mmCIF file of C-alpha atoms and ligand atoms in Angstrom:
data_model
loop_
_atom_site.group_PDB
_atom_site.id
_atom_site.type_symbol
_atom_site.label_atom_id
_atom_site.label_comp_id
_atom_site.label_asym_id
_atom_site.label_seq_id
_atom_site.Cartn_x
_atom_site.Cartn_y
_atom_site.Cartn_z
ATOM 1 C CA MET A 1 -8.366 -21.456 17.080
ATOM 2 C CA ASN A 2 -5.905 -23.466 19.177
ATOM 3 C CA THR A 3 -4.403 -22.373 22.478
ATOM 4 C CA ALA A 4 -0.748 -23.107 23.220
ATOM 5 C CA ARG A 5 0.727 -23.040 26.739
ATOM 6 C CA THR A 6 4.324 -23.889 25.911
ATOM 7 C CA VAL A 7 7.094 -22.550 23.708
ATOM 8 C CA ALA A 8 7.428 -26.009 22.130
ATOM 9 C CA GLU A 9 3.737 -25.999 21.101
ATOM 10 C CA VAL A 10 4.071 -22.586 19.456
ATOM 11 C CA ARG A 11 7.222 -23.616 17.607
ATOM 12 C CA ALA A 12 5.535 -26.789 16.295
ATOM 13 C CA ALA A 13 2.442 -24.870 15.100
ATOM 14 C CA VAL A 14 4.525 -22.176 13.390
ATOM 15 C CA ARG A 15 6.765 -24.808 11.775
ATOM 16 C CA ALA A 16 3.671 -26.546 10.343
ATOM 17 C CA ALA A 17 2.272 -23.243 9.047
ATOM 18 C CA ARG A 18 5.558 -22.397 7.357
ATOM 19 C CA ALA A 19 5.766 -25.882 5.839
ATOM 20 C CA ALA A 20 2.341 -25.162 4.332
ATOM 21 C CA GLY A 21 3.798 -22.000 2.748
ATOM 22 C CA LYS A 22 2.126 -19.514 5.104
ATOM 23 C CA THR A 23 3.554 -16.234 6.362
ATOM 24 C CA VAL A 24 3.270 -15.550 10.097
ATOM 25 C CA GLY A 25 1.713 -12.443 11.647
ATOM 26 C CA PHE A 26 2.054 -11.783 15.374
ATOM 27 C CA VAL A 27 0.148 -9.586 17.825
ATOM 28 C CA PRO A 28 1.693 -9.490 21.333
ATOM 29 C CA THR A 29 -0.827 -8.578 24.049
ATOM 30 C CA MET A 30 -1.501 -8.669 27.768
ATOM 31 C CA GLY A 31 -5.139 -9.643 27.193
ATOM 32 C CA ALA A 32 -8.313 -7.800 28.279
ATOM 33 C CA PHE A 33 -9.043 -7.303 24.610
ATOM 34 C CA HIS A 34 -10.796 -4.205 23.318
ATOM 35 C CA ALA A 35 -11.413 -2.824 19.834
ATOM 36 C CA GLY A 36 -7.780 -1.676 19.582
ATOM 37 C CA HIS A 37 -6.461 -5.230 20.019
ATOM 38 C CA LEU A 38 -9.083 -6.576 17.630
ATOM 39 C CA SER A 39 -8.059 -4.085 14.931
ATOM 40 C CA LEU A 40 -4.457 -5.360 15.223
ATOM 41 C CA MET A 41 -5.663 -8.963 14.878
ATOM 42 C CA ARG A 42 -7.795 -8.048 11.868
ATOM 43 C CA ARG A 43 -4.813 -6.400 10.219
ATOM 44 C CA ALA A 44 -2.612 -9.422 11.001
ATOM 45 C CA ARG A 45 -5.303 -11.663 9.471
ATOM 46 C CA GLU A 46 -5.319 -9.504 6.284
ATOM 47 C CA ARG A 47 -1.529 -9.591 5.933
ATOM 48 C CA SER A 48 -0.615 -13.131 7.024
ATOM 49 C CA GLY A 49 -1.445 -16.762 6.358
ATOM 50 C CA PHE A 50 -1.050 -17.742 10.027
ATOM 51 C CA VAL A 51 -1.884 -15.404 12.914
ATOM 52 C CA VAL A 52 -0.440 -15.826 16.414
ATOM 53 C CA VAL A 53 -1.620 -13.719 19.366
ATOM 54 C CA SER A 54 0.196 -13.919 22.697
ATOM 55 C CA LEU A 55 -1.680 -13.279 25.931
ATOM 56 C CA PHE A 56 0.726 -12.795 28.802
ATOM 57 C CA VAL A 57 0.493 -10.257 31.623
ATOM 58 C CA ASN A 58 4.224 -9.663 31.894
ATOM 59 C CA PRO A 59 5.165 -9.057 35.544
ATOM 60 C CA ALA A 60 8.572 -7.637 34.551
ATOM 61 C CA GLN A 61 7.069 -4.480 33.061
ATOM 62 C CA PHE A 62 4.893 -3.467 36.039
ATOM 63 C CA ASN A 63 6.543 -0.966 38.364
ATOM 64 C CA ASP A 64 3.516 -0.966 40.677
ATOM 65 C CA PRO A 65 2.480 -4.330 42.228
ATOM 66 C CA SER A 66 -1.083 -3.061 42.807
ATOM 67 C CA ASP A 67 -1.380 -2.218 39.076
ATOM 68 C CA LEU A 68 -0.251 -5.776 38.238
ATOM 69 C CA ALA A 69 -2.724 -7.267 40.725
ATOM 70 C CA ALA A 70 -5.605 -5.125 39.379
ATOM 71 C CA TYR A 71 -4.793 -5.708 35.699
ATOM 72 C CA PRO A 72 -8.000 -7.132 34.116
ATOM 73 C CA ARG A 73 -7.776 -10.826 33.184
ATOM 74 C CA ASP A 74 -10.426 -12.888 31.365
ATOM 75 C CA GLU A 75 -8.789 -15.475 29.136
ATOM 76 C CA ARG A 76 -12.049 -17.166 28.208
ATOM 77 C CA ALA A 77 -13.600 -13.919 26.858
ATOM 78 C CA ASP A 78 -10.309 -13.000 25.154
ATOM 79 C CA ALA A 79 -10.095 -16.398 23.458
ATOM 80 C CA ALA A 80 -13.657 -16.031 22.153
ATOM 81 C CA MET A 81 -12.850 -12.602 20.685
ATOM 82 C CA ALA A 82 -9.570 -13.724 19.120
ATOM 83 C CA GLY A 83 -11.280 -16.777 17.624
ATOM 84 C CA ALA A 84 -13.976 -14.550 16.114
ATOM 85 C CA GLU A 85 -11.228 -12.465 14.433
ATOM 86 C CA GLY A 86 -9.845 -15.588 12.767
ATOM 87 C CA VAL A 87 -6.700 -15.873 14.901
ATOM 88 C CA ASP A 88 -5.058 -19.269 14.404
ATOM 89 C CA LEU A 89 -3.099 -19.635 17.629
ATOM 90 C CA LEU A 90 -3.410 -18.035 21.059
ATOM 91 C CA PHE A 91 -0.208 -18.367 23.096
ATOM 92 C CA ALA A 92 -1.196 -18.049 26.769
ATOM 93 C CA PRO A 93 1.712 -19.333 28.865
ATOM 94 C CA GLU A 94 2.196 -19.409 32.633
ATOM 95 C CA ALA A 95 4.945 -17.064 33.842
ATOM 96 C CA ALA A 96 7.242 -20.032 34.596
ATOM 97 C CA GLU A 97 7.199 -21.015 30.913
ATOM 98 C CA LEU A 98 8.821 -17.713 29.924
ATOM 99 C CA TYR A 99 10.807 -16.907 33.062
ATOM 100 C CA ALA A 100 12.615 -20.088 34.082
ATOM 101 C CA PRO A 101 14.228 -20.122 37.538
ATOM 102 C CA GLY A 102 17.472 -18.183 37.341
ATOM 103 C CA HIS A 103 16.329 -16.101 34.360
ATOM 104 C CA ALA A 104 19.124 -13.512 34.218
ATOM 105 C CA THR A 105 18.914 -11.755 30.847
ATOM 106 C CA THR A 106 17.461 -8.317 30.169
ATOM 107 C CA VAL A 107 17.205 -6.520 26.835
ATOM 108 C CA ILE A 108 17.751 -2.775 27.211
ATOM 109 C CA VAL A 109 17.269 -0.099 24.556
ATOM 110 C CA ARG A 110 19.244 2.783 26.031
ATOM 111 C CA GLY A 111 18.072 6.385 25.718
ATOM 112 C CA LEU A 112 14.603 5.864 24.269
ATOM 113 C CA SER A 113 13.623 3.815 27.362
ATOM 114 C CA ASP A 114 14.656 6.501 29.838
ATOM 115 C CA VAL A 115 12.339 9.396 28.921
ATOM 116 C CA LEU A 116 8.564 10.056 29.092
ATOM 117 C CA GLU A 117 7.045 6.754 30.323
ATOM 118 C CA GLY A 118 10.525 5.543 31.296
ATOM 119 C CA ALA A 119 11.092 8.628 33.458
ATOM 120 C CA ALA A 120 7.594 8.450 34.952
ATOM 121 C CA ARG A 121 7.435 4.692 35.626
ATOM 122 C CA GLY A 122 11.157 3.911 35.848
ATOM 123 C CA ALA A 123 13.273 2.602 32.959
ATOM 124 C CA ALA A 124 12.733 -0.964 34.248
ATOM 125 C CA HIS A 125 9.262 -0.754 32.680
ATOM 126 C CA PHE A 126 10.632 -0.697 29.129
ATOM 127 C CA HIS A 127 13.407 -3.141 30.013
ATOM 128 C CA GLY A 128 10.595 -5.533 30.943
ATOM 129 C CA VAL A 129 8.790 -4.797 27.683
ATOM 130 C CA THR A 130 11.829 -5.253 25.440
ATOM 131 C CA THR A 131 12.904 -8.430 27.220
ATOM 132 C CA ILE A 132 9.514 -10.104 26.825
ATOM 133 C CA VAL A 133 8.995 -8.861 23.256
ATOM 134 C CA ALA A 134 12.459 -10.138 22.245
ATOM 135 C CA LYS A 135 11.651 -13.506 23.801
ATOM 136 C CA LEU A 136 8.261 -13.648 22.057
ATOM 137 C CA PHE A 137 9.858 -12.707 18.715
ATOM 138 C CA ASN A 138 12.296 -15.604 19.218
ATOM 139 C CA VAL A 139 9.500 -18.014 20.079
ATOM 140 C CA VAL A 140 7.046 -17.045 17.325
ATOM 141 C CA GLN A 141 9.571 -15.893 14.683
ATOM 142 C CA PRO A 142 6.946 -13.861 12.818
ATOM 143 C CA ASP A 143 7.291 -12.126 9.453
ATOM 144 C CA VAL A 144 5.337 -9.128 10.734
ATOM 145 C CA ALA A 145 4.492 -7.977 14.278
ATOM 146 C CA PHE A 146 1.721 -5.465 14.980
ATOM 147 C CA PHE A 147 1.697 -2.738 17.646
ATOM 148 C CA GLY A 148 -0.666 0.135 18.489
ATOM 149 C CA GLN A 149 0.223 3.809 18.128
ATOM 150 C CA LYS A 150 -1.375 4.474 21.529
ATOM 151 C CA ASP A 151 1.839 3.104 23.040
ATOM 152 C CA ALA A 152 3.932 5.299 20.733
ATOM 153 C CA GLN A 153 7.096 5.106 22.826
ATOM 154 C CA GLN A 154 6.825 1.323 23.135
ATOM 155 C CA ALA A 155 6.432 1.013 19.345
ATOM 156 C CA LEU A 156 9.505 3.190 18.759
ATOM 157 C CA ILE A 157 11.581 1.211 21.266
ATOM 158 C CA VAL A 158 10.521 -2.156 19.839
ATOM 159 C CA ARG A 159 11.350 -0.961 16.334
ATOM 160 C CA ARG A 160 14.818 0.125 17.481
ATOM 161 C CA MET A 161 15.371 -3.163 19.300
ATOM 162 C CA ALA A 162 14.347 -5.186 16.238
ATOM 163 C CA ARG A 163 16.722 -3.169 14.089
ATOM 164 C CA ASP A 164 19.633 -3.271 16.542
ATOM 165 C CA LEU A 165 19.309 -7.019 17.205
ATOM 166 C CA ASP A 166 18.645 -7.911 13.538
ATOM 167 C CA PHE A 167 15.301 -9.580 14.105
ATOM 168 C CA PRO A 168 14.234 -10.643 10.588
ATOM 169 C CA LEU A 169 10.741 -9.168 10.738
ATOM 170 C CA ALA A 170 8.721 -6.098 9.851
ATOM 171 C CA ILE A 171 6.917 -4.016 12.452
ATOM 172 C CA GLU A 172 3.629 -2.382 11.575
ATOM 173 C CA VAL A 173 2.266 0.309 13.882
ATOM 174 C CA ARG A 174 -1.490 0.819 13.633
ATOM 175 C CA PRO A 175 -3.557 3.911 14.517
ATOM 176 C CA THR A 176 -5.037 4.391 17.981
ATOM 177 C CA VAL A 177 -8.625 3.173 18.204
ATOM 178 C CA ARG A 178 -10.889 5.502 20.186
ATOM 179 C CA GLU A 179 -14.292 5.387 21.873
ATOM 180 C CA ALA A 180 -16.991 7.483 20.151
ATOM 181 C CA ASP A 181 -16.200 10.391 22.511
ATOM 182 C CA GLY A 182 -12.464 10.315 21.743
ATOM 183 C CA LEU A 183 -11.104 8.347 24.737
ATOM 184 C CA ALA A 184 -8.251 6.131 23.564
ATOM 185 C CA MET A 185 -9.092 2.435 24.004
ATOM 186 C CA SER A 186 -7.181 0.858 26.885
ATOM 187 C CA SER A 187 -7.579 -2.317 28.904
ATOM 188 C CA ARG A 188 -7.542 -0.091 31.993
ATOM 189 C CA ASN A 189 -10.658 1.851 30.856
ATOM 190 C CA VAL A 190 -12.926 -0.836 32.371
ATOM 191 C CA ARG A 191 -11.875 0.504 35.792
ATOM 192 C CA LEU A 192 -13.133 4.013 34.970
ATOM 193 C CA THR A 193 -16.659 4.746 36.152
ATOM 194 C CA GLY A 194 -19.007 7.762 36.388
ATOM 195 C CA HIS A 195 -17.155 10.997 37.092
ATOM 196 C CA ASP A 196 -13.732 9.447 36.349
ATOM 197 C CA ARG A 197 -14.880 8.211 32.938
ATOM 198 C CA ARG A 198 -15.947 11.784 32.060
ATOM 199 C CA ARG A 199 -12.721 13.269 33.473
ATOM 200 C CA ALA A 200 -10.682 10.846 31.334
ATOM 201 C CA LEU A 201 -11.645 12.938 28.292
ATOM 202 C CA ALA A 202 -9.274 15.616 29.622
ATOM 203 C CA LEU A 203 -6.332 13.827 27.961
ATOM 204 C CA ARG A 204 -7.921 14.084 24.537
ATOM 205 C CA ALA A 205 -8.900 17.717 25.263
ATOM 206 C CA GLY A 206 -5.269 18.534 26.123
ATOM 207 C CA LEU A 207 -3.999 16.943 22.924
ATOM 208 C CA THR A 208 -6.617 18.771 20.853
ATOM 209 C CA ALA A 209 -5.622 22.082 22.488
ATOM 210 C CA ALA A 210 -1.990 21.420 21.533
ATOM 211 C CA GLU A 211 -2.924 20.489 17.943
ATOM 212 C CA ARG A 212 -4.965 23.699 17.632
ATOM 213 C CA ALA A 213 -2.139 25.850 18.985
ATOM 214 C CA ILE A 214 0.318 24.298 16.507
ATOM 215 C CA ALA A 215 -2.186 24.754 13.658
ATOM 216 C CA ALA A 216 -2.477 28.431 14.682
ATOM 217 C CA GLY A 217 1.300 28.812 14.245
ATOM 218 C CA GLU A 218 2.655 28.411 17.798
ATOM 219 C CA ARG A 219 6.079 26.701 17.797
ATOM 220 C CA ASP A 220 7.129 27.107 21.432
ATOM 221 C CA GLY A 221 6.706 23.602 22.904
ATOM 222 C CA ALA A 222 6.839 24.724 26.546
ATOM 223 C CA ARG A 223 4.097 27.304 25.991
ATOM 224 C CA ILE A 224 1.905 24.763 24.188
ATOM 225 C CA ALA A 225 2.437 22.163 26.930
ATOM 226 C CA GLU A 226 1.505 24.665 29.665
ATOM 227 C CA ALA A 227 -1.691 25.723 27.828
ATOM 228 C CA ALA A 228 -2.649 22.092 27.193
ATOM 229 C CA ALA A 229 -2.024 21.182 30.839
ATOM 230 C CA ALA A 230 -4.238 24.106 31.890
ATOM 231 C CA THR A 231 -6.994 22.764 29.591
ATOM 232 C CA MET A 232 -6.690 19.400 31.358
ATOM 233 C CA ARG A 233 -6.709 20.918 34.855
ATOM 234 C CA GLU A 234 -9.947 22.807 33.969
ATOM 235 C CA ARG A 235 -11.419 19.328 33.397
ATOM 236 C CA GLY A 236 -10.220 18.091 36.775
ATOM 237 C CA VAL A 237 -7.105 16.183 35.636
ATOM 238 C CA ALA A 238 -3.473 17.109 36.368
ATOM 239 C CA PRO A 239 -1.053 15.658 33.814
ATOM 240 C CA GLU A 240 1.929 13.693 35.076
ATOM 241 C CA TYR A 241 3.663 14.960 31.963
ATOM 242 C CA PHE A 242 2.611 16.738 28.775
ATOM 243 C CA ALA A 243 5.481 16.609 26.272
ATOM 244 C CA LEU A 244 6.194 17.704 22.712
ATOM 245 C CA VAL A 245 9.241 15.816 21.391
ATOM 246 C CA SER A 246 10.692 14.477 18.175
ATOM 247 C CA ALA A 247 8.554 11.508 17.055
ATOM 248 C CA ASP A 248 11.739 9.747 15.898
ATOM 249 C CA THR A 249 14.184 10.358 18.784
ATOM 250 C CA LEU A 250 11.907 11.487 21.667
ATOM 251 C CA GLU A 251 14.272 14.421 22.169
ATOM 252 C CA PRO A 252 12.964 17.953 22.803
ATOM 253 C CA VAL A 253 12.642 20.102 19.669
ATOM 254 C CA ASP A 254 12.693 23.872 20.074
ATOM 255 C CA PRO A 255 11.205 25.547 18.128
ATOM 256 C CA LEU A 256 8.920 22.736 16.970
ATOM 257 C CA ALA A 257 9.842 21.258 13.569
ATOM 258 C CA GLY A 258 9.669 17.900 11.799
ATOM 259 C CA ARG A 259 7.458 15.094 13.130
ATOM 260 C CA ILE A 260 6.349 15.905 16.665
ATOM 261 C CA LEU A 261 5.006 13.402 19.171
ATOM 262 C CA VAL A 262 2.604 15.130 21.540
ATOM 263 C CA ALA A 263 2.336 12.753 24.496
ATOM 264 C CA VAL A 264 0.433 12.893 27.757
ATOM 265 C CA ALA A 265 0.083 10.748 30.879
ATOM 266 C CA ALA A 266 -2.261 11.402 33.780
ATOM 267 C CA PRO A 267 -3.789 9.625 36.742
ATOM 268 C CA VAL A 268 -7.600 9.513 36.544
ATOM 269 C CA GLY A 269 -9.320 7.892 39.535
ATOM 270 C CA PRO A 270 -7.874 4.399 40.023
ATOM 271 C CA VAL A 271 -5.932 4.277 36.740
ATOM 272 C CA ARG A 272 -3.089 5.970 34.946
ATOM 273 C CA LEU A 273 -3.874 6.814 31.319
ATOM 274 C CA ILE A 274 -1.647 7.726 28.376
ATOM 275 C CA ASP A 275 -2.475 9.131 24.949
ATOM 276 C CA ASN A 276 -0.667 10.867 22.091
ATOM 277 C CA VAL A 277 -0.920 12.350 18.609
ATOM 278 C CA ILE A 278 1.719 12.943 15.975
ATOM 279 C CA VAL A 279 1.825 16.348 14.290
ATOM 280 C CA ASP A 280 3.773 16.436 11.041
ATOM 281 C CA LEU A 281 5.480 19.788 10.427
ATOM 282 C CA THR A 282 7.831 18.506 7.719
ATOM 283 C CA ALA A 283 5.845 20.034 4.824
HETATM 284 O O1 PAF B 1 1.498 -3.391 24.872
HETATM 285 C C1 PAF B 1 1.405 -4.418 25.567
HETATM 286 O O2 PAF B 1 0.309 -4.958 25.775
HETATM 287 C C2 PAF B 1 2.667 -5.002 26.195
HETATM 288 O O3 PAF B 1 3.557 -4.008 26.563
HETATM 289 C C3 PAF B 1 3.343 -6.059 25.312
HETATM 290 C C4 PAF B 1 3.859 -5.453 24.011
HETATM 291 C C5 PAF B 1 2.371 -7.176 25.004
HETATM 292 C C6 PAF B 1 4.542 -6.656 26.049
HETATM 293 O O4 PAF B 1 4.145 -7.278 27.232
#
C-alpha cells in the first residue's frame, strides 16, 4: 500500500489505475480504524480494482475544539490495518493541502443538515462534512464510495449531495458493525472505560425498547421515544435526543408508517455517542 500526502499524488495514482482498466472504490475516514472501517474497506476491495482510503481529521466538522483535540490519531496503526485489508492507496494529507489559505467555499445540503445531529451540534457540522466529502470526491473521482449506517444522517446527506451536484458515482451504505455486547463501533469508544463502557449499552437498550414497542403495535412516536428514553435513564444515561423520523426525509411521521429511522445521541462519560436502527413498516 502506498501513502499519498498531496492531491496531485492521488490524481496520478488514480489515473494509472484507470489506465490499467481498474474501477475505483473509495472509503473516506478520519482514522482511528475499528472493525466498522475495516468492513467498509473489505467491501471496497470486493467491488473495486483500486481502493483508496482517505485519513483526514477534518477540523471543519468539529463544533467542539476539545473533541477535535481529543480525537484519537494513530496513522501508523491505521496504515498497517488498511494495508492488511488490501487497500491500494492511503490518502493522509495535512490540513493545508485541502484547505488552502483563503479557502472560501462551503457545500450545504439544506434541510437534512439542520435536524437531529445538525440541531444538536449545529448545522456547521454537516456543512463541514459535505464540503470535505465533495472535495474528496473531486480528488479521488471514485466509481463507488462507501459509508457506514451508524452515521445514518451523514449517509443520507452525502447521497443527496451527490445526486444534487451530479457526482458520477454510486454510494453504498453498509450495516453498523457492533461489539459482541451490541455497542456500535466508534472511534470514540476507546475513551470509554469501566462504568462508562457499561453505561454506553444504554443506547442500544433504548433502540431495542423502541423496536419492541413498534413490533407490539405502538405507532405513537412520542410515546415510544419517551419509553425508550426512560429505559436509557434507568441505565444511567440521559439521551440528548431520541427521535423516530422518516428514514428518507428525516421528517417526523405521526402515526409511524413507511421506513422509520430510530436515532439516538447521548453523552456517556467523556464522549458523545450516536446509534440508530431502521424499522421498515412499508409491508
Ligand atoms: O464519517 C466520517 O468519518 C467523516 O464524517 C467523513 C465522512 C470521513 C468526513 O470527514
